[in-house]
């Protein structure tokens, strides 16, 4: 699989993902050294290799620095409200099952204010791909503590250091029912691209957590240097452990980072269950729902 | 365009206002409903859940009203007609997304079967306390349309009208029932599908490369498309230009927001609907809406028996408010009487438009039941004495 990706990179023009971006919206708003753009590059490459009809791919974001991703991708794109891209995506997908629906948003958006929607969409196994850029902080609003902020890291609203226990996102996603769960960092561009491609090809609720530097509000404040220093840190401290028990992948402040594909399983997807159920119940009277 | 006959239960039925609303939605072509149970609105979604599988619709009970009120918007961009259903506490949770629908010009319908608040209030008992919230509940400036049925039949009719107006103006439309109308059972006549108007979505049909998703037609409403049609649209709650791209400037704000307000304001004459009963030549005009319009009738009849010239102006479209009508009457009559099951909401609009020319008498009610008609009668009498 990796070889395939190498080959594609070599044959790419200078900016290989330009055609996946709304170039008329450049320059983007992200700070230099921010990891979000790197993940978008990977996503563009994943789209390229996915074989999907891009007219049928919709991207939905919430609000935040990551929430701006929808606005830069040359797809049908929806920039919704803070925390609510998943329920918006739910309506979109159920209205037109032919669409491939991707939710791309921040850790605060998806797991703090949007946490309830996340767990229920995973439980229902709605057919959508969730890409969560975890920068351990609320970027857009200026560096407040998030449900992912590691213990002892500081944030503007945890100026004396955070003492709340953070989420272990892969464990959460798996226990709620996600069929695909992976974690990578902005350093692991090839693995991340491959994971995105796999998630896009998966039927059901797929989840990718991407650790990404926020130099402006997280790393500098925590004396971890800038974006490059964070990338070096990811490189040196990540350990790939495919299939490992997600219970064991929680993150400590500047501790070891377990990355990999943790879950890849089959569970019947929402609409499939709905159609099967009603067919059984109503027989010929029921026309299978296709949108 | 005529209604899709699928699911239209043509005939005469005995239905409560909630169930009539569900049937109205189906007849209007609604095929996506997201909701969260709450008294006294739950019967609407229960009937939808029962009926939808065989009419090709999707009902989903979401995890809360915040989710419901945005799931319907996703469904609209996916190409469906969609609504959500709630009451007081849920309505409060939906406010941010009424603003989102207004800002992104997403046609959708919100049903609110009003109960007495604030907070959990009287969950099973009526009120009309969300009328101002319906108009102003989300932050910032925007326009919406709100309708108030006073019977199960009207609950059916106005649900269809709500969908039609939402499509025509690309706005969220709010159907403001109250617990009485929601739970009262009466005869509801459902016409043949070919007698039901269903306003089609205003899909763009020009050349693809010229499409600007937020460039309005002459009536200030832009044509729409749906996801998956190859337009690669961008839809955002941020202030945006005609292309739909965010523009963070006072100039962009000054171009977009007045249009969102004006597409309702400037089309108000076409949208507004009310019923007049002996308003011409009246000395007192009772302005009412919803269940209160029925409770007012015995009071009005009693006063008329005594020779008092009482007119009855019943609002069907409550927002936009019939400002012109009130202004015109204020120059002719001696007083207005406004009974409502709240402590003074729509009365403020009547006062504003009467502009001090004639007294406006509120007949307040804190909620939990309807007015005693005697209180409305007394207000008619005392308003004429200038009290
Ligand atoms: C209802 C609501 N509450 C709060 C906000 C303010 N807000 C905007 S983005 C954000 C947090 C963003 O953090 P995250 O989702 O982690 O995204 P990041 O900026 O870090 O990519 C907050 C609190 C909002 N827009 N809406
Ligand atoms: S504030 Fe942080 S997350 Fe936001 S753009 Fe800057 S570096 Fe990226
Ligand atoms: Mg964040």
XYZ file of C-alpha atoms and ligand atoms in Angstrom:
713
model
C 0.000 0.000 0.000
C 2.722 2.436 0.920
C 4.494 1.885 -2.366
C 1.384 2.867 -4.214
C 1.350 6.180 -2.386
C 5.026 6.843 -3.119
C 4.423 6.322 -6.812
C 1.600 8.775 -6.857
C 3.648 11.416 -5.104
C 6.418 11.097 -7.615
C 4.105 11.663 -10.555
C 2.349 14.637 -8.966
C 2.764 18.178 -10.259
C 4.372 20.750 -7.953
C 1.395 21.304 -5.691
C -0.292 17.970 -5.921
C -3.435 18.851 -4.052
C -4.180 22.208 -5.668
C -7.107 20.852 -7.610
C -8.722 19.731 -4.357
C -8.503 23.188 -2.849
C -10.377 26.393 -3.415
C -7.340 28.294 -4.593
C -9.461 31.438 -4.906
C -9.620 31.448 -1.113
C -5.874 31.425 -0.552
C -4.037 32.521 1.517
C -5.627 30.510 4.296
C -5.949 31.769 7.860
C -3.738 29.188 9.561
C -0.553 30.255 11.361
C 2.804 29.177 10.012
C 3.816 25.905 11.604
C 0.190 24.938 12.233
C -0.454 21.258 11.652
C -3.944 21.599 10.195
C -2.717 22.406 6.687
C -0.536 19.316 6.687
C -3.551 17.155 7.407
C -5.458 18.844 4.571
C -2.622 17.991 2.203
C -2.928 14.377 3.249
C -6.654 14.527 2.776
C -6.236 15.892 -0.747
C -3.932 13.015 -1.553
C -6.338 10.550 -0.016
C -9.117 11.938 -2.196
C -6.866 11.633 -5.216
C -6.253 7.953 -4.621
C -9.695 7.141 -3.277
C -11.342 6.733 -6.663
C -14.358 8.644 -5.356
C -16.447 10.860 -7.622
C -15.630 14.173 -5.979
C -18.963 15.678 -6.985
C -20.450 13.198 -4.553
C -18.165 13.968 -1.635
C -19.388 16.493 0.925
C -17.312 17.938 3.688
C -18.829 19.265 6.889
C -16.986 21.246 9.549
C -17.910 22.860 12.813
C -16.311 26.031 14.145
C -12.661 26.419 15.048
C -9.333 26.638 13.255
C -9.920 23.100 12.005
C -13.488 24.081 11.269
C -12.139 26.233 8.465
C -11.099 23.157 6.515
C -14.512 22.851 4.822
C -14.081 26.315 3.368
C -10.806 25.487 1.669
C -11.724 22.209 0.040
C -13.105 22.229 -3.472
C -16.037 19.976 -2.621
C -19.601 20.640 -1.547
C -18.644 22.097 1.787
C -20.610 23.074 4.852
C -19.267 25.224 7.654
C -21.942 24.735 10.299
C -22.074 25.667 14.003
C -19.703 24.896 16.845
C -20.033 21.261 17.823
C -22.731 20.323 15.362
C -21.137 19.116 12.146
C -22.032 15.498 12.975
C -25.802 16.034 13.248
C -25.683 18.182 10.098
C -23.811 15.375 8.363
C -26.395 12.920 9.680
C -29.184 14.771 7.898
C -27.140 15.192 4.754
C -26.202 11.525 4.554
C -29.672 10.225 5.328
C -31.207 12.587 2.771
C -28.850 11.443 0.059
C -27.116 8.136 0.851
C -25.217 8.393 -2.418
C -22.994 11.065 -0.888
C -19.716 10.299 0.835
C -19.866 12.516 3.887
C -16.744 13.601 5.742
C -16.740 15.559 8.976
C -13.512 17.456 9.525
C -13.238 19.391 12.765
C -11.337 20.142 15.939
C -11.071 18.250 19.210
C -13.103 20.814 21.123
C -15.751 20.966 18.445
C -16.201 17.209 18.118
C -15.609 16.025 21.649
C -16.510 18.860 24.017
C -19.547 20.728 22.747
C -20.203 18.036 20.155
C -19.397 15.011 22.299
C -22.970 13.857 22.607
C -23.436 13.850 18.838
C -20.180 11.975 18.386
C -21.130 9.100 20.656
C -24.590 8.747 19.161
C -23.430 8.841 15.556
C -20.897 6.123 16.394
C -23.559 4.116 18.206
C -25.859 4.336 15.189
C -22.949 3.517 12.914
C -23.865 6.256 10.496
C -21.871 6.027 7.317
C -19.461 8.941 7.647
C -15.778 9.606 8.122
C -14.744 11.769 11.040
C -11.365 13.466 10.943
C -10.519 15.088 14.243
C -7.520 17.372 14.412
C -6.420 17.164 18.012
C -4.142 20.063 18.906
C -4.877 19.632 22.631
C -6.371 23.112 22.788
C -9.085 25.463 21.604
C -7.151 27.198 18.870
C -9.662 29.562 17.347
C -10.681 31.190 20.602
C -7.172 31.754 21.859
C -5.840 28.709 23.661
C -8.367 27.561 26.240
C -8.324 24.164 27.887
C -9.949 21.330 25.932
C -11.207 17.859 26.886
C -7.996 16.620 25.244
C -5.563 18.894 27.074
C -3.053 16.630 28.868
C -2.707 16.846 32.629
C -0.231 19.583 33.668
C -0.252 21.401 30.308
C -1.331 24.980 30.659
C -3.999 26.853 28.770
C -5.473 30.337 29.125
C -8.327 28.932 31.190
C -6.053 26.505 33.016
C -3.250 28.973 33.728
C -1.997 26.945 36.678
C -1.918 23.761 34.649
C -4.675 21.337 33.743
C -5.751 18.773 36.321
C -8.790 17.370 34.490
C -8.381 13.935 32.970
C -8.468 14.090 29.191
C -10.313 11.810 26.819
C -8.634 8.889 25.159
C -10.357 9.462 21.824
C -9.673 6.129 20.084
C -10.989 4.251 23.126
C -14.079 6.448 23.192
C -14.710 5.962 19.469
C -14.257 2.221 19.662
C -16.493 1.777 22.679
C -19.242 3.792 21.016
C -19.172 1.587 17.943
C -16.825 3.081 15.338
C -15.830 0.526 12.697
C -12.516 2.135 11.902
C -10.306 3.902 14.416
C -6.813 5.213 13.800
C -4.474 7.769 15.278
C -1.605 9.457 13.498
C 0.262 12.709 13.880
C 0.947 15.491 11.410
C 4.429 14.013 11.117
C 3.098 10.725 9.732
C 1.896 12.121 6.414
C 2.048 8.877 4.483
C 0.381 6.804 7.143
C -2.215 9.484 7.629
C -2.952 9.673 3.922
C -3.329 5.950 3.781
C -5.586 5.938 6.828
C -7.763 8.652 5.308
C -8.075 6.655 2.130
C -9.016 3.547 4.090
C -11.543 5.435 6.167
C -13.102 6.925 3.032
C -13.500 3.429 1.658
C -15.072 2.070 4.802
C -18.825 1.755 5.239
C -19.950 2.998 8.628
C -18.600 5.370 11.226
C -14.858 5.764 10.738
C -12.704 7.904 12.976
C -9.216 9.298 12.615
C -7.534 11.317 15.317
C -4.642 13.404 14.049
C -2.339 15.009 16.562
C -1.227 18.320 15.140
C 0.864 21.160 16.448
C -0.701 24.462 17.390
C 2.498 26.436 17.842
C 0.743 29.708 18.442
C -1.362 28.723 21.398
C -0.290 25.336 22.680
C 3.369 24.586 22.042
C 4.840 28.006 22.721
C 2.760 28.540 25.797
C 3.898 25.151 27.098
C 7.536 25.849 26.189
C 7.550 23.106 23.598
C 8.980 25.247 20.832
C 7.341 25.860 17.491
C 5.666 23.636 14.905
C 8.899 22.042 13.786
C 9.882 21.156 17.344
C 6.538 19.502 17.835
C 7.002 17.516 14.629
C 10.406 16.375 15.883
C 8.778 15.385 19.122
C 6.125 13.350 17.290
C 8.815 11.695 15.226
C 10.909 10.700 18.198
C 8.156 9.712 20.572
C 5.624 7.940 18.439
C 5.354 4.229 18.408
C 3.318 2.423 15.775
C 1.166 -0.305 17.277
C -1.503 -1.473 14.889
C -4.400 -3.282 16.444
C -3.403 -2.454 19.990
C -6.118 -2.298 22.653
C -7.420 1.288 22.560
C -7.582 1.279 26.370
C -3.814 1.517 26.317
C -3.398 4.510 24.015
C -4.189 7.453 26.296
C -1.880 10.433 26.032
C 0.195 12.076 28.737
C 1.795 15.492 28.579
C 4.766 15.010 26.233
C 4.706 11.287 26.875
C 4.871 8.393 24.462
C 2.399 8.562 21.588
C 0.881 5.323 20.393
C -0.195 5.626 16.776
C -1.615 3.170 14.285
C -4.753 1.600 13.024
C -6.456 0.328 16.135
C -9.823 -0.848 14.902
C -11.012 -2.105 11.523
C -14.169 -4.149 11.867
C -17.586 -4.651 10.322
C -20.863 -3.605 11.874
C -24.077 -3.051 9.949
C -24.541 0.551 8.995
C -27.597 2.636 9.910
C -29.467 2.713 6.616
C -28.704 -0.924 5.954
C -30.275 -1.792 9.310
C -33.222 0.476 8.646
C -33.956 -1.046 5.265
C -33.538 -4.612 6.499
C -35.742 -3.952 9.466
C -38.576 -2.376 7.517
C -38.396 -4.982 4.794
C -38.882 -7.653 7.408
C -41.645 -5.715 9.047
C -43.579 -4.531 5.980
C -42.546 -6.978 3.264
C -43.366 -5.874 -0.277
C -45.159 -2.790 0.929
C -41.795 -1.299 1.810
C -39.619 0.255 -0.863
C -35.997 0.155 0.255
C -34.909 3.698 0.974
C -32.227 5.012 -1.329
C -32.683 8.734 -0.810
C -46.867 22.426 -8.358
C -49.331 19.881 -6.950
C -48.593 17.643 -3.978
C -47.096 14.201 -4.441
C -50.107 11.911 -3.896
C -47.934 9.431 -1.989
C -49.065 9.466 1.587
C -51.830 12.047 1.182
C -54.703 10.695 3.276
C -57.506 12.234 1.239
C -60.776 12.182 3.127
C -62.441 13.293 6.294
C -60.716 12.399 9.554
C -61.021 12.952 13.256
C -57.567 14.163 14.256
C -55.865 16.198 16.918
C -53.805 19.215 15.935
C -50.512 17.377 16.386
C -51.514 14.499 14.115
C -52.984 16.923 11.607
C -49.624 18.655 11.541
C -47.894 15.345 10.703
C -50.355 14.772 7.862
C -49.813 18.310 6.619
C -46.074 17.714 6.528
C -46.475 14.494 4.560
C -48.857 16.187 2.120
C -46.417 19.087 1.725
C -43.732 16.653 0.606
C -41.693 16.578 3.803
C -39.555 13.429 3.756
C -37.098 14.048 6.571
C -38.029 14.680 10.172
C -35.617 14.837 13.094
C -36.970 15.370 16.561
C -36.636 14.773 20.253
C -39.690 13.915 22.363
C -41.315 16.675 24.359
C -44.844 17.232 25.560
C -47.123 18.477 24.053
C -45.516 18.045 20.630
C -44.546 14.364 20.748
C -47.631 13.101 18.921
C -46.396 14.868 15.793
C -43.214 12.809 15.590
C -44.931 9.650 16.793
C -47.273 9.775 13.827
C -44.422 10.633 11.494
C -42.441 7.641 12.812
C -45.474 5.457 12.219
C -46.202 6.743 8.729
C -42.819 7.556 7.213
C -41.470 4.091 6.335
C -44.238 3.537 3.827
C -44.124 6.983 2.256
C -40.382 6.966 1.603
C -39.426 9.318 4.406
C -36.730 9.138 7.058
C -37.537 9.910 10.660
C -34.746 9.961 13.185
C -35.059 10.614 16.878
C -31.901 12.558 17.553
C -30.007 12.827 20.815
C -31.378 16.307 21.513
C -33.063 19.313 19.937
C -29.784 20.958 19.037
C -28.996 17.965 16.854
C -32.522 17.785 15.460
C -32.551 21.413 14.424
C -29.375 21.050 12.393
C -29.930 17.517 11.070
C -32.914 18.894 9.166
C -30.645 21.467 7.560
C -28.216 18.814 6.413
C -31.206 16.968 4.953
C -32.338 20.070 3.073
C -28.916 20.427 1.445
C -29.202 16.746 0.653
C -32.354 17.592 -1.298
C -35.229 16.825 1.083
C -38.005 18.924 2.534
C -37.478 18.685 6.271
C -38.851 19.716 9.631
C -38.287 19.388 13.335
C -40.842 19.433 16.114
C -40.623 20.617 19.700
C -41.986 22.638 22.586
C -40.605 25.333 24.949
C -37.379 23.865 26.386
C -36.499 22.239 23.074
C -37.374 25.405 21.207
C -34.892 27.276 23.385
C -32.203 24.758 22.454
C -32.918 25.259 18.761
C -32.309 28.982 18.680
C -28.763 28.908 17.323
C -29.917 26.819 14.404
C -32.844 29.023 13.512
C -30.156 31.651 13.003
C -28.064 29.230 10.956
C -31.039 28.451 8.700
C -31.748 32.151 8.288
C -28.108 32.933 7.531
C -27.599 30.074 5.089
C -31.091 30.519 3.600
C -31.962 26.908 4.247
C -35.673 26.302 3.757
C -36.984 24.275 6.693
C -39.871 24.122 9.122
C -39.855 24.266 12.921
C -43.001 23.138 14.732
C -43.430 24.501 18.251
C -46.413 23.284 20.241
C -46.303 25.895 22.965
C -46.580 25.024 26.633
C -46.328 27.266 29.667
C -42.839 28.373 30.650
C -40.341 29.617 31.521
C -38.111 26.599 32.075
C -40.004 23.343 32.584
C -43.065 25.388 33.563
C -46.319 23.526 33.001
C -45.300 20.796 30.558
C -48.805 19.618 29.704
C -50.620 22.921 29.688
C -50.991 25.657 27.093
C -49.396 29.036 26.629
C -48.473 31.443 23.883
C -45.310 32.562 25.533
C -42.800 31.886 22.759
C -44.073 34.442 20.276
C -41.262 36.941 20.688
C -38.705 34.166 20.988
C -39.914 32.905 17.623
C -39.106 36.252 16.083
C -36.006 37.258 17.984
C -34.662 34.157 19.722
C -31.480 33.712 17.738
C -28.742 36.299 17.935
C -28.309 39.030 15.358
C -30.689 40.374 12.724
C -32.604 38.102 10.414
C -36.107 37.438 9.187
C -38.417 34.482 9.744
C -42.057 33.657 9.117
C -44.350 32.337 11.858
C -47.877 30.980 11.595
C -50.508 30.295 14.260
C -53.248 27.720 13.627
C -56.382 27.708 15.778
C -57.746 24.263 14.909
C -56.599 20.816 13.781
C -57.804 21.666 10.274
C -55.627 24.743 10.264
C -52.790 22.783 11.748
C -52.935 20.630 8.611
C -53.391 23.569 6.230
C -50.776 25.795 7.796
C -48.151 23.064 7.980
C -48.409 22.880 4.204
C -48.298 26.651 4.001
C -45.230 26.672 6.261
C -43.370 24.371 3.874
C -44.467 26.411 0.881
C -43.370 29.709 2.385
C -40.048 28.243 3.489
C -39.343 27.104 -0.074
C -40.538 30.334 -1.640
C -38.448 32.591 0.588
C -35.688 30.217 1.627
C -36.301 30.902 5.292
C -37.010 28.904 8.396
C -40.767 28.960 8.967
C -42.123 28.420 12.465
C -45.505 26.875 13.061
C -46.555 28.063 16.498
C -49.288 25.838 17.830
C -50.293 25.753 21.461
C -51.096 22.765 23.645
C -54.850 23.264 23.141
C -54.705 23.207 19.368
C -52.161 20.397 19.473
C -54.344 18.188 21.629
C -57.865 19.106 20.540
C -59.536 16.623 18.243
C -61.789 17.809 15.429
C -62.751 17.010 11.908
C -59.910 17.476 9.447
C -60.620 17.309 5.755
C -57.645 16.324 3.647
C -58.180 17.207 -0.003
C -57.030 15.296 -3.049
C -53.335 15.651 -3.743
C -54.109 17.540 -6.950
C -55.917 20.149 -4.895
C -52.903 20.742 -2.648
C -50.290 23.274 -3.695
C -46.696 22.260 -2.957
C -44.243 25.013 -3.711
C -41.291 23.416 -5.492
C -37.758 24.049 -4.340
C -36.267 26.944 -6.261
C -33.553 24.939 -7.944
C -31.142 26.867 -10.085
C -31.321 25.969 -13.754
C -28.891 28.339 -15.461
C -25.411 27.543 -16.720
C -23.348 25.825 -14.049
C -20.335 28.096 -14.337
C -22.461 31.216 -13.695
C -24.038 29.934 -10.509
C -23.618 32.123 -7.451
C -25.366 30.385 -4.556
C -26.278 33.578 -2.740
C -27.050 35.883 -5.638
C -30.697 36.808 -5.240
C -33.429 36.945 -7.833
C -35.552 40.081 -8.105
C -37.585 39.059 -5.025
C -34.331 38.968 -3.004
C -34.349 35.163 -2.775
C -31.468 33.221 -4.357
C -32.094 29.972 -6.219
C -30.727 26.877 -4.504
C -28.975 23.633 -5.451
C -28.275 20.460 -3.522
C -25.113 18.652 -2.561
C -23.924 16.128 -5.087
C -24.987 18.076 -8.177
C -21.439 19.094 -9.024
C -21.626 22.762 -8.058
C -19.063 22.415 -5.263
C -20.859 25.009 -3.197
C -19.713 26.447 0.072
C -22.312 27.155 2.732
C -21.285 28.949 5.921
C -22.858 30.663 8.888
C -20.149 33.303 8.596
C -20.992 36.499 6.765
C -20.472 35.645 3.119
C -20.539 37.014 -0.396
C -22.727 35.831 -3.262
C -20.341 32.988 -3.925
C -20.901 31.827 -0.378
C -17.339 32.592 0.683
C -16.721 34.181 4.079
C -15.962 37.879 3.978
C -15.163 39.430 7.317
C -16.072 43.036 6.656
C -18.736 45.565 7.569
C -19.376 46.027 3.840
C -20.185 42.340 3.346
C -22.368 42.428 6.443
C -24.165 45.513 5.129
C -24.881 43.744 1.884
C -26.037 40.395 3.227
C -27.923 41.002 6.456
C -30.335 43.703 5.231
C -31.244 41.390 2.363
C -32.053 38.569 4.786
C -34.356 40.916 6.660
C -35.773 42.617 3.583
C -36.699 39.476 1.736
C -39.354 39.084 4.418
C -40.065 42.768 5.060
C -40.442 43.759 1.436
C -42.506 40.692 0.588
C -44.645 41.037 3.725
C -47.840 41.940 1.865
C -47.619 38.696 -0.054
C -46.872 36.646 3.048
C -49.303 38.100 5.584
C -52.626 36.424 6.145
C -55.371 37.269 8.647
C -59.126 36.911 9.008
C -61.429 39.835 9.627
C -64.798 39.576 11.235
C -66.824 42.810 11.320
C -63.674 44.861 11.513
C -65.097 47.391 9.077
C -66.891 50.089 11.089
C -65.889 48.622 14.459
C -65.206 50.713 17.541
C -63.132 48.033 19.260
C -60.980 45.488 17.498
C -59.876 42.325 19.267
C -56.549 41.138 17.860
C -55.987 37.458 18.538
C -54.199 34.352 17.313
C -54.102 30.617 17.984
C -56.448 29.111 20.541
C -57.162 32.534 22.038
C -58.939 33.532 18.830
C -61.565 30.920 19.632
C -61.825 31.797 23.300
C -62.419 35.428 22.325
C -65.521 34.623 20.275
C -68.059 34.307 23.127
C -66.728 37.556 24.600
C -67.073 39.339 21.275
C -70.565 37.943 20.720
C -71.676 39.006 24.175
C -70.471 42.562 23.583
C -72.108 42.662 20.164
C -75.412 41.572 21.738
C -75.155 44.634 23.879
C -74.824 46.797 20.802
C -71.077 47.330 20.921
C -69.358 47.351 17.553
C -66.606 44.813 18.032
C -64.400 43.620 15.230
C -62.172 40.563 15.353
C -58.830 40.486 13.613
C -57.363 37.006 13.766
C -53.720 36.685 12.833
C -52.784 33.591 10.872
C -49.344 34.776 9.848
C -48.014 36.359 13.006
C -44.517 37.146 11.722
C -44.152 39.259 9.637
C -46.622 41.253 11.672
C -49.478 42.992 9.790
C -48.201 46.467 10.581
C -50.147 48.206 7.818
C -53.435 46.749 8.928
C -52.936 47.854 12.536
C -51.805 51.322 11.441
C -54.851 51.660 9.223
C -57.233 50.546 11.975
C -55.590 52.798 14.537
C -56.837 55.783 12.532
C -60.414 54.540 12.574
C -61.266 52.709 15.761
C -61.450 53.634 19.446
C -59.423 50.808 20.988
C -57.641 47.528 20.509
C -57.971 44.558 22.833
C -55.254 41.911 22.724
C -55.812 38.688 24.658
C -52.855 36.308 24.674
C -51.633 33.523 26.918
C -48.554 35.399 28.040
C -47.926 38.569 29.969
C -47.732 40.801 26.913
C -45.903 39.882 23.711
C -47.782 40.473 20.447
C -49.519 43.353 22.197
C -46.219 45.207 21.906
C -46.491 45.019 18.120
C -50.063 46.273 18.224
C -49.008 49.162 20.477
C -46.047 49.996 18.283
C -48.220 50.229 15.208
C -51.138 51.963 16.927
C -48.499 54.557 17.709
C -50.341 56.153 20.596
C -53.361 56.954 18.454
C -55.724 54.661 20.332
C -55.474 52.730 23.575
C -54.332 49.129 23.376
C -55.580 46.881 26.125
C -53.754 43.671 26.912
C -55.662 40.763 28.408
C -52.780 38.823 29.896
C -52.767 35.223 31.069
C -49.839 33.503 32.766
C -50.613 30.186 31.070
C -51.811 26.742 32.077
C -55.255 27.154 30.579
C -57.104 29.537 28.305
C -58.703 32.856 29.220
C -62.051 33.095 30.816
C -64.013 34.841 28.016
C -65.391 37.149 30.700
C -61.969 38.724 31.084
C -61.879 39.478 27.377
C -65.427 40.835 27.522
C -64.506 43.087 30.452
C -61.480 44.338 28.550
C -63.667 45.223 25.567
C -65.983 47.248 27.783
C -63.263 48.958 29.795
C -61.140 49.743 26.742
C -64.034 51.770 25.357
C -64.195 53.736 28.562
C -60.555 54.530 28.027
C -59.549 52.445 31.050
C -21.909 27.823 20.654
C -20.535 28.326 20.566
N -19.777 28.362 21.679
C -18.521 28.821 21.618
C -18.001 29.245 20.428
C -16.595 29.764 20.384
N -15.655 28.826 19.811
C -15.312 28.892 18.511
S -14.189 27.753 18.071
C -14.099 27.175 19.672
C -13.165 26.079 20.066
C -12.415 25.503 18.951
O -11.594 24.486 19.408
P -11.382 23.187 18.548
O -12.682 22.609 18.165
O -10.451 22.311 19.273
O -10.783 23.730 17.193
P -9.325 24.347 16.892
O -9.546 25.814 16.785
O -8.432 23.989 18.026
O -8.951 23.723 15.615
C -14.964 27.858 20.504
C -15.107 27.594 21.946
C -18.834 29.200 19.292
N -18.420 29.593 18.084
N -20.082 28.738 19.399
S -4.079 29.106 16.439
Fe -3.110 27.115 16.467
S -4.598 25.741 15.516
Fe -5.189 27.832 14.997
S -4.218 28.226 13.027
Fe -2.822 28.985 14.597
S -1.472 27.287 14.991
Fe -3.219 26.444 13.918
Mg -8.397 22.110 19.058
